[in-house]
Short mmCIF file of C-alpha atoms and ligand atoms in Angstrom, two decimals:
data_model
loop_
_atom_site.label_atom_id
_atom_site.label_comp_id
_atom_site.label_asym_id
_atom_site.label_seq_id
_atom_site.Cartn_x
_atom_site.Cartn_y
_atom_site.Cartn_z
CA MET A 12 -6.14 -5.17 -32.45
CA GLU A 13 -4.16 -6.32 -29.45
CA ARG A 14 -5.25 -5.19 -26.04
CA VAL A 15 -4.78 -6.11 -22.44
CA GLY A 16 -7.82 -7.89 -21.37
CA ILE A 17 -9.34 -9.07 -17.99
CA VAL A 18 -9.21 -12.96 -18.52
CA GLY A 19 -10.23 -13.97 -15.08
CA LEU A 20 -12.09 -12.42 -12.07
CA GLY A 21 -12.41 -13.31 -8.37
CA SER A 22 -13.82 -11.90 -5.20
CA TYR A 23 -14.19 -12.73 -1.55
CA LEU A 24 -16.49 -11.42 1.03
CA PRO A 25 -16.16 -12.52 4.72
CA SER A 26 -19.22 -14.73 5.71
CA ARG A 27 -20.02 -12.55 8.85
CA ILE A 28 -22.88 -10.19 8.01
CA MET A 29 -23.37 -7.09 10.11
CA ARG A 30 -26.77 -5.34 9.72
CA ASN A 31 -27.39 -1.68 10.57
CA GLN A 32 -29.54 -2.76 13.51
CA GLU A 33 -26.34 -4.04 15.18
CA TRP A 34 -24.79 -0.58 14.91
CA GLU A 35 -27.89 0.78 16.78
CA GLU A 36 -26.67 -1.24 19.77
CA ILE A 37 -23.05 0.19 19.52
CA VAL A 38 -23.42 3.87 18.62
CA ASP A 39 -26.16 6.49 18.57
CA THR A 40 -27.50 5.73 15.01
CA SER A 41 -30.46 4.23 13.33
CA ASN A 42 -31.14 1.95 10.36
CA GLU A 43 -33.32 4.71 8.78
CA TRP A 44 -30.44 7.34 9.03
CA ILE A 45 -27.89 4.93 7.44
CA VAL A 46 -30.25 3.73 4.68
CA SER A 47 -31.50 7.27 3.93
CA LYS A 48 -28.03 8.92 3.88
CA THR A 49 -26.02 6.08 2.28
CA GLY A 50 -28.25 3.22 0.90
CA ILE A 51 -26.21 0.76 3.13
CA ARG A 52 -28.21 -2.00 4.88
CA GLU A 53 -25.43 -4.42 5.86
CA ARG A 54 -21.78 -5.08 5.41
CA ARG A 55 -19.28 -8.02 5.84
CA ILE A 56 -16.80 -8.11 8.73
CA ALA A 57 -13.62 -10.27 8.57
CA SER A 58 -12.86 -12.60 11.38
CA ASP A 59 -10.20 -11.67 13.91
CA ASP A 60 -7.82 -14.30 12.61
CA THR A 61 -7.76 -13.15 8.93
CA CYS A 62 -5.74 -10.25 7.50
CA THR A 63 -6.04 -8.11 4.32
CA SER A 64 -3.67 -10.58 2.57
CA ASP A 65 -5.84 -13.58 3.45
CA LEU A 66 -8.96 -11.86 1.69
CA ALA A 67 -6.71 -10.95 -1.19
CA VAL A 68 -5.45 -14.52 -1.50
CA PHE A 69 -9.05 -15.89 -1.64
CA ALA A 70 -10.04 -13.52 -4.41
CA ALA A 71 -6.90 -14.06 -6.28
CA LYS A 72 -7.19 -17.90 -6.26
CA GLU A 73 -10.62 -17.46 -7.75
CA ALA A 74 -9.23 -15.22 -10.50
CA LEU A 75 -6.44 -17.72 -11.21
CA GLU A 76 -9.04 -20.52 -11.48
CA ASP A 77 -11.35 -18.49 -13.61
CA SER A 78 -8.45 -17.75 -16.05
CA GLY A 79 -6.81 -21.23 -15.99
CA ILE A 80 -3.41 -19.71 -15.21
CA ASP A 81 -1.13 -21.41 -12.56
CA PRO A 82 0.31 -19.29 -9.76
CA GLU A 83 3.92 -19.99 -10.92
CA ASN A 84 3.04 -18.27 -14.27
CA ILE A 85 2.20 -14.95 -12.62
CA ASP A 86 4.69 -12.29 -13.34
CA LEU A 87 3.46 -9.41 -11.38
CA ILE A 88 1.07 -8.71 -8.44
CA ILE A 89 -0.27 -5.30 -7.84
CA LEU A 90 -2.32 -4.95 -4.72
CA ALA A 91 -4.34 -1.84 -3.99
CA THR A 92 -4.85 -1.33 -0.31
CA SER A 93 -5.14 1.30 2.44
CA SER A 94 -5.54 -1.14 5.22
CA PRO A 95 -2.33 -3.16 4.78
CA ASP A 96 -1.44 -6.10 7.04
CA VAL A 97 1.61 -4.28 8.37
CA PRO A 98 3.35 -0.81 7.59
CA LEU A 99 6.05 -3.05 5.88
CA SER A 100 6.69 -5.37 4.10
CA SER A 101 4.15 -4.90 1.38
CA THR A 102 0.96 -6.77 1.66
CA ALA A 103 1.47 -7.82 -2.10
CA ALA A 104 4.60 -9.59 -1.13
CA ILE A 105 2.81 -11.44 1.65
CA VAL A 106 0.06 -12.38 -0.86
CA GLN A 107 2.67 -13.54 -3.30
CA GLY A 108 4.23 -15.90 -0.67
CA LYS A 109 0.82 -17.33 0.44
CA LEU A 110 -0.35 -17.82 -3.21
CA GLY A 111 2.89 -19.52 -4.33
CA CYS A 112 3.52 -17.04 -7.23
CA HIS A 113 7.29 -17.61 -6.84
CA ASN A 114 8.22 -16.11 -10.19
CA SER A 115 6.46 -12.86 -9.79
CA ALA A 116 7.36 -9.33 -8.65
CA ALA A 117 4.80 -7.94 -6.14
CA PHE A 118 4.10 -4.29 -4.87
CA ASP A 119 1.29 -2.41 -3.06
CA ILE A 120 -0.19 0.84 -4.25
CA ASN A 121 -2.13 3.15 -1.97
CA ALA A 122 -4.70 5.46 -3.80
CA VAL A 123 -7.26 4.58 -1.08
CA CYS A 124 -10.70 4.15 -2.64
CA SER A 125 -9.43 4.76 -6.21
CA GLY A 126 -6.65 2.33 -5.66
CA TRP A 127 -7.91 -0.48 -7.95
CA VAL A 128 -8.51 1.95 -10.83
CA HIS A 129 -4.94 3.05 -10.43
CA ALA A 130 -3.73 -0.57 -10.16
CA LEU A 131 -5.68 -1.46 -13.33
CA ASP A 132 -3.95 1.40 -15.30
CA ILE A 133 -0.47 0.31 -14.05
CA GLY A 134 -1.15 -3.42 -14.62
CA SER A 135 -2.49 -2.93 -18.16
CA ARG A 136 0.71 -0.88 -19.03
CA PHE A 137 2.83 -3.86 -17.85
CA ALA A 138 0.95 -6.73 -19.23
CA GLY A 139 2.21 -8.01 -22.45
CA THR A 140 5.49 -6.17 -22.21
CA SER A 141 8.74 -8.25 -21.97
CA GLY A 142 8.73 -10.43 -18.90
CA TYR A 143 5.22 -9.47 -17.78
CA GLU A 144 2.81 -11.90 -19.45
CA ASN A 145 0.28 -12.36 -16.70
CA VAL A 146 -0.48 -9.57 -14.17
CA LEU A 147 -2.65 -9.94 -11.05
CA VAL A 148 -4.44 -6.74 -10.06
CA ILE A 149 -6.10 -6.97 -6.59
CA GLY A 150 -8.05 -4.75 -4.25
CA SER A 151 -8.25 -5.91 -0.61
CA GLU A 152 -9.36 -4.14 2.54
CA ILE A 153 -10.30 -4.81 6.23
CA TYR A 154 -11.56 -1.34 7.20
CA SER A 155 -13.38 -2.69 10.13
CA ARG A 156 -10.05 -2.75 11.92
CA ILE A 157 -8.96 0.78 11.09
CA LEU A 158 -12.22 2.34 12.03
CA ASP A 159 -13.05 3.88 15.44
CA TRP A 160 -16.18 1.80 16.53
CA ASN A 161 -17.23 4.70 18.70
CA ASP A 162 -17.29 7.29 15.83
CA ARG A 163 -20.79 7.07 14.28
CA SER A 164 -19.89 9.48 11.45
CA THR A 165 -17.53 6.84 10.00
CA CYS A 166 -17.83 3.38 11.45
CA VAL A 167 -21.31 2.67 9.84
CA LEU A 168 -20.19 3.37 6.22
CA PHE A 169 -17.58 0.58 5.60
CA GLY A 170 -17.18 -3.16 5.16
CA ASP A 171 -14.47 -5.75 4.42
CA GLY A 172 -13.69 -7.64 1.16
CA ALA A 173 -11.40 -8.31 -1.77
CA GLY A 174 -11.65 -8.52 -5.55
CA ALA A 175 -9.06 -9.58 -8.11
CA ALA A 176 -8.48 -9.51 -11.89
CA LEU A 177 -6.05 -11.39 -14.11
CA LEU A 178 -4.65 -9.35 -17.01
CA ARG A 179 -2.94 -10.56 -20.09
CA LYS A 180 -2.79 -9.54 -23.89
CA THR A 181 -5.85 -10.60 -25.80
CA ASN A 182 -6.78 -10.33 -29.46
CA SER A 183 -9.51 -7.75 -29.36
CA ARG A 184 -11.38 -6.81 -26.16
CA GLY A 185 -9.77 -5.30 -23.20
CA VAL A 186 -8.66 -1.98 -21.54
CA LEU A 187 -8.99 0.96 -23.99
CA GLY A 188 -7.46 3.54 -21.60
CA SER A 189 -7.43 5.00 -18.19
CA TRP A 190 -7.45 8.48 -16.65
CA ILE A 191 -6.23 9.08 -13.10
CA LYS A 192 -5.65 12.14 -11.07
CA SER A 193 -4.71 13.35 -7.46
CA ASP A 194 -5.07 16.58 -5.43
CA GLY A 195 -2.75 16.47 -2.38
CA ARG A 196 -4.10 19.69 -1.05
CA GLY A 197 -7.01 17.51 0.25
CA SER A 198 -4.77 14.94 1.76
CA GLU A 199 -6.14 15.47 5.26
CA VAL A 200 -9.85 15.21 4.12
CA ILE A 201 -9.56 11.46 4.56
CA GLN A 202 -6.68 10.21 6.71
CA ILE A 203 -5.26 8.14 9.50
CA PRO A 204 -3.16 10.93 11.30
CA ALA A 205 -0.80 8.65 13.30
CA GLY A 206 1.26 5.59 12.83
CA GLY A 207 3.63 6.89 10.14
CA VAL A 208 6.65 9.02 10.74
CA ARG A 209 4.93 12.27 11.31
CA ILE A 210 3.00 11.04 14.58
CA PRO A 211 4.51 7.69 15.40
CA PHE A 212 2.33 5.68 17.93
CA GLY A 213 3.24 6.61 21.54
CA SER A 214 5.10 9.69 20.57
CA GLU A 215 4.55 13.04 22.48
CA ASN A 216 1.88 14.26 20.06
CA PHE A 217 0.10 10.98 19.65
CA SER A 218 -3.66 10.66 20.96
CA GLU A 219 -5.55 7.39 20.88
CA GLU A 220 -8.17 8.64 18.24
CA GLN A 221 -5.43 9.47 15.72
CA LYS A 222 -4.75 5.85 14.97
CA TYR A 223 -8.22 5.49 13.35
CA PHE A 224 -9.73 6.48 9.99
CA GLN A 225 -10.91 10.05 10.00
CA MET A 226 -13.01 11.90 7.34
CA ASP A 227 -14.62 15.14 6.73
CA GLY A 228 -17.78 13.70 5.24
CA ARG A 229 -19.20 16.94 3.86
CA ALA A 230 -15.92 17.71 2.07
CA VAL A 231 -15.74 14.22 0.67
CA TRP A 232 -19.27 14.48 -0.64
CA ASP A 233 -18.48 17.94 -2.38
CA PHE A 234 -15.37 16.35 -3.95
CA ALA A 235 -16.97 13.13 -4.90
CA VAL A 236 -20.00 14.39 -6.86
CA GLU A 237 -17.53 16.47 -9.06
CA ALA A 238 -14.71 13.82 -9.26
CA PHE A 239 -17.08 10.94 -10.34
CA PRO A 240 -18.44 12.64 -13.53
CA GLU A 241 -15.07 14.31 -14.27
CA ALA A 242 -13.27 11.01 -14.23
CA VAL A 243 -15.90 9.34 -16.55
CA ASN A 244 -15.84 12.23 -18.90
CA SER A 245 -12.11 12.37 -19.07
CA VAL A 246 -11.48 8.69 -19.74
CA LEU A 247 -14.16 8.85 -22.54
CA GLU A 248 -12.44 11.77 -24.10
CA LYS A 249 -9.07 10.02 -23.83
CA VAL A 250 -10.27 6.87 -25.70
CA ARG A 251 -12.44 8.94 -28.10
CA MET A 252 -15.76 7.61 -26.94
CA ASP A 253 -19.07 9.37 -25.99
CA ILE A 254 -21.21 9.08 -22.94
CA GLU A 255 -23.90 7.49 -25.34
CA ASP A 256 -21.47 4.59 -26.02
CA VAL A 257 -21.37 3.62 -22.31
CA ASP A 258 -23.21 0.38 -21.46
CA ILE A 259 -22.55 0.17 -17.85
CA ILE A 260 -20.71 2.14 -15.11
CA ILE A 261 -19.05 0.34 -12.12
CA PRO A 262 -18.54 3.03 -9.64
CA HIS A 263 -16.75 2.90 -6.29
CA GLN A 264 -19.37 1.94 -3.88
CA ALA A 265 -18.94 4.94 -1.33
CA ASN A 266 -22.49 6.07 -1.02
CA LEU A 267 -25.60 5.26 -3.16
CA ARG A 268 -26.48 9.03 -2.86
CA ILE A 269 -23.06 9.99 -4.45
CA ILE A 270 -23.59 7.47 -7.16
CA GLU A 271 -27.08 8.95 -7.91
CA ALA A 272 -25.73 12.50 -7.92
CA GLY A 273 -22.83 11.38 -10.25
CA MET A 274 -25.09 9.50 -12.72
CA ASN A 275 -27.52 12.50 -12.75
CA LYS A 276 -24.60 14.92 -13.61
CA LEU A 277 -23.53 12.55 -16.46
CA GLY A 278 -27.19 12.46 -17.81
CA LEU A 279 -27.35 8.74 -17.29
CA ASN A 280 -30.10 6.66 -15.62
CA MET A 281 -29.34 4.64 -12.59
CA ASP A 282 -29.99 1.52 -14.45
CA LYS A 283 -26.64 2.12 -16.12
CA ALA A 284 -24.80 1.88 -12.76
CA TYR A 285 -23.99 -1.27 -11.04
CA THR A 286 -24.61 -1.04 -7.22
CA ASN A 287 -24.27 -3.44 -4.37
CA ILE A 288 -23.41 -0.95 -1.65
CA GLU A 289 -26.67 -1.98 0.24
CA ARG A 290 -25.14 -5.46 0.91
CA TYR A 291 -21.45 -4.61 1.39
CA GLY A 292 -21.11 -0.96 2.46
CA ASN A 293 -17.95 0.85 1.27
CA THR A 294 -15.06 -1.72 0.90
CA ALA A 295 -12.69 1.15 -0.24
CA GLY A 296 -10.12 -0.09 -2.79
CA ALA A 297 -11.96 -3.54 -3.19
CA SER A 298 -15.38 -2.20 -4.01
CA ILE A 299 -14.87 -1.92 -7.84
CA PRO A 300 -13.49 -5.33 -8.67
CA ILE A 301 -16.12 -6.89 -6.25
CA ALA A 302 -18.94 -5.11 -8.12
CA LEU A 303 -17.48 -5.81 -11.52
CA LYS A 304 -17.24 -9.53 -10.83
CA GLU A 305 -20.95 -9.50 -9.62
CA ALA A 306 -21.93 -7.45 -12.64
CA VAL A 307 -20.26 -10.07 -14.88
CA ASP A 308 -21.67 -13.06 -13.00
CA THR A 309 -25.17 -11.76 -13.20
CA LYS A 310 -24.78 -10.89 -16.92
CA ARG A 311 -25.30 -7.19 -16.39
CA VAL A 312 -21.88 -6.90 -18.24
CA LYS A 313 -22.05 -8.67 -21.66
CA THR A 314 -19.44 -9.43 -24.23
CA GLY A 315 -18.74 -6.29 -26.26
CA ASN A 316 -19.99 -3.78 -23.67
CA LEU A 317 -18.18 -0.58 -23.05
CA VAL A 318 -17.63 -0.73 -19.25
CA ILE A 319 -16.46 2.30 -17.23
CA THR A 320 -14.96 1.63 -13.77
CA VAL A 321 -14.75 4.83 -11.65
CA GLY A 322 -13.11 5.39 -8.36
CA PHE A 323 -12.71 8.45 -5.99
CA GLY A 324 -11.44 8.88 -2.43
CA GLY A 325 -8.54 9.67 -0.22
CA GLY A 326 -5.47 11.41 -1.53
CA LEU A 327 -7.50 13.04 -2.75
CA SER A 328 -7.54 10.81 -5.83
CA TRP A 329 -9.83 9.76 -8.55
CA GLY A 330 -9.92 8.10 -11.95
CA ALA A 331 -11.54 5.70 -14.34
CA ASN A 332 -10.86 2.91 -16.75
CA ALA A 333 -12.56 2.17 -20.18
CA ILE A 334 -12.92 -1.48 -20.92
CA ILE A 335 -14.38 -3.27 -23.93
CA TRP A 336 -15.77 -6.52 -22.22
N1 LIG B 676 -26.15 8.11 12.52
C1 LIG B 676 -27.01 9.20 12.99
N2 LIG B 676 -26.62 10.42 12.86
C2 LIG B 676 -25.47 10.62 12.38
C3 LIG B 676 -24.46 9.57 11.98
C4 LIG B 676 -24.98 8.28 12.13
N3 LIG B 676 -24.26 7.15 11.83
N4 LIG B 676 -23.35 10.26 11.50
C5 LIG B 676 -23.62 11.51 11.56
N5 LIG B 676 -24.83 11.78 12.05
C6 LIG B 676 -25.46 13.12 12.32
C7 LIG B 676 -24.40 14.25 12.51
O1 LIG B 676 -23.85 14.22 13.78
C8 LIG B 676 -25.25 15.44 12.14
O2 LIG B 676 -26.02 15.72 13.35
P1 LIG B 676 -26.11 17.25 13.80
O3 LIG B 676 -27.00 17.86 12.63
O4 LIG B 676 -27.01 17.19 15.12
O5 LIG B 676 -24.88 17.75 13.91
C9 LIG B 676 -26.39 14.89 11.19
O6 LIG B 676 -26.18 13.45 11.32
C10 LIG B 676 -25.84 15.34 9.83
O7 LIG B 676 -24.51 15.07 9.58
P2 LIG B 676 -23.80 15.44 8.21
O8 LIG B 676 -22.36 15.03 8.43
O9 LIG B 676 -24.18 16.87 7.82
O10 LIG B 676 -24.52 14.44 7.28
P3 LIG B 676 -24.45 14.41 5.76
O11 LIG B 676 -25.87 14.66 5.15
O12 LIG B 676 -23.22 15.09 5.20
O13 LIG B 676 -24.21 12.82 5.60
C11 LIG B 676 -22.35 11.33 5.07
C12 LIG B 676 -22.94 12.23 6.10
C13 LIG B 676 -23.31 10.31 4.72
C14 LIG B 676 -21.05 10.83 5.68
C15 LIG B 676 -22.05 12.12 3.78
O14 LIG B 676 -21.38 13.34 4.12
C16 LIG B 676 -21.22 11.46 2.77
O15 LIG B 676 -21.68 10.44 2.27
N6 LIG B 676 -19.99 11.89 2.54
C17 LIG B 676 -19.16 11.12 1.72
C18 LIG B 676 -18.45 10.01 2.53
C19 LIG B 676 -17.87 9.13 1.64
O16 LIG B 676 -18.40 8.60 0.56
N7 LIG B 676 -16.72 8.50 2.06
C20 LIG B 676 -16.11 7.55 1.25
C21 LIG B 676 -15.00 8.06 0.62
S1 LIG B 676 -13.61 7.71 1.83
C22 LIG B 676 -12.76 6.61 1.11
O17 LIG B 676 -12.89 6.52 -0.08
C23 LIG B 676 -11.83 5.77 1.94
#
């Protein structure tokens, strides 16, 4: 049976490691608080001279190499990001130029931390249709530059990074299906209030803190611990598989405690979840492809496994993909 498969993977994490102890010097926090509340021990921080598009290019180059496909044979680039290089043009177009994918279309999607799950759904619908043989699906973020480094309730949670997957038609294994959802009534639970047309920078209503990422942590927690199991169960129902069939869950790395609560609600042990949040923090739309690549590299994901990728975050938005590896 023909399916759309992931035929190449790549990721990029900046080399600069920032440990929790460094945050203790900047805001009123402690390594103990961060580890006990989130599981995060360190994160990566992009250098000042790199942009979200640069991280995406590093990850995409690796995915191209892994698949053996040349840049000029890419037909479409879909980039999930909520920390774009600029409000416009799209960061995907910037990536296309830097990668030399001169024959491709390119666009961004913004579904915040569930962005890559959405992008994989869109990409797997395109791949293999007329004119779209090879599709690159990337998640890339530099949250360190949209955070308020004086706000301890958000700044310690995130990190920078990128992950990429190359999609094309395969003979058997691949994406079985996806399930995605939004609830815009919660659009202000996670937000950057200013910088769009509602509150332009420097306008009468603008204040400095509105240019940074803001989050109602408690409300996100309440949403996430329900959204995670709902998305997994919904995609399984869609592809007519059962929770017992699942070999591994690759969750959005928002908070280890959220992952534990979600797995518990699903009746699954934590050894069925892949986590790397302790090393990278929450890399938003990049966390799932980064974790997927690590899980494949370390043989936690094996040929024939049923892999569920699940994301949840701003929008509010959430969703999952079911993949036979
Ligand atoms: N260090 C020390 N203390 C802190 C810190 C910090 N970094 N941040 C907050 N606190 C304090 C608070 O001020 C509060 O103090 P108080 O009791 O004196 O008022 C205390 O810790 C408890 O604060 P809560 O907000 O109640 O802590 P909670 O147990 O809810 O944990 C957390 C906070 C970790 C943010 C949790 O709510 C959470 O994980 N929420 C989900 C966040 C998330 O996953 N976001 C990712 C999705 S966003 C996206 O996808 C882009």
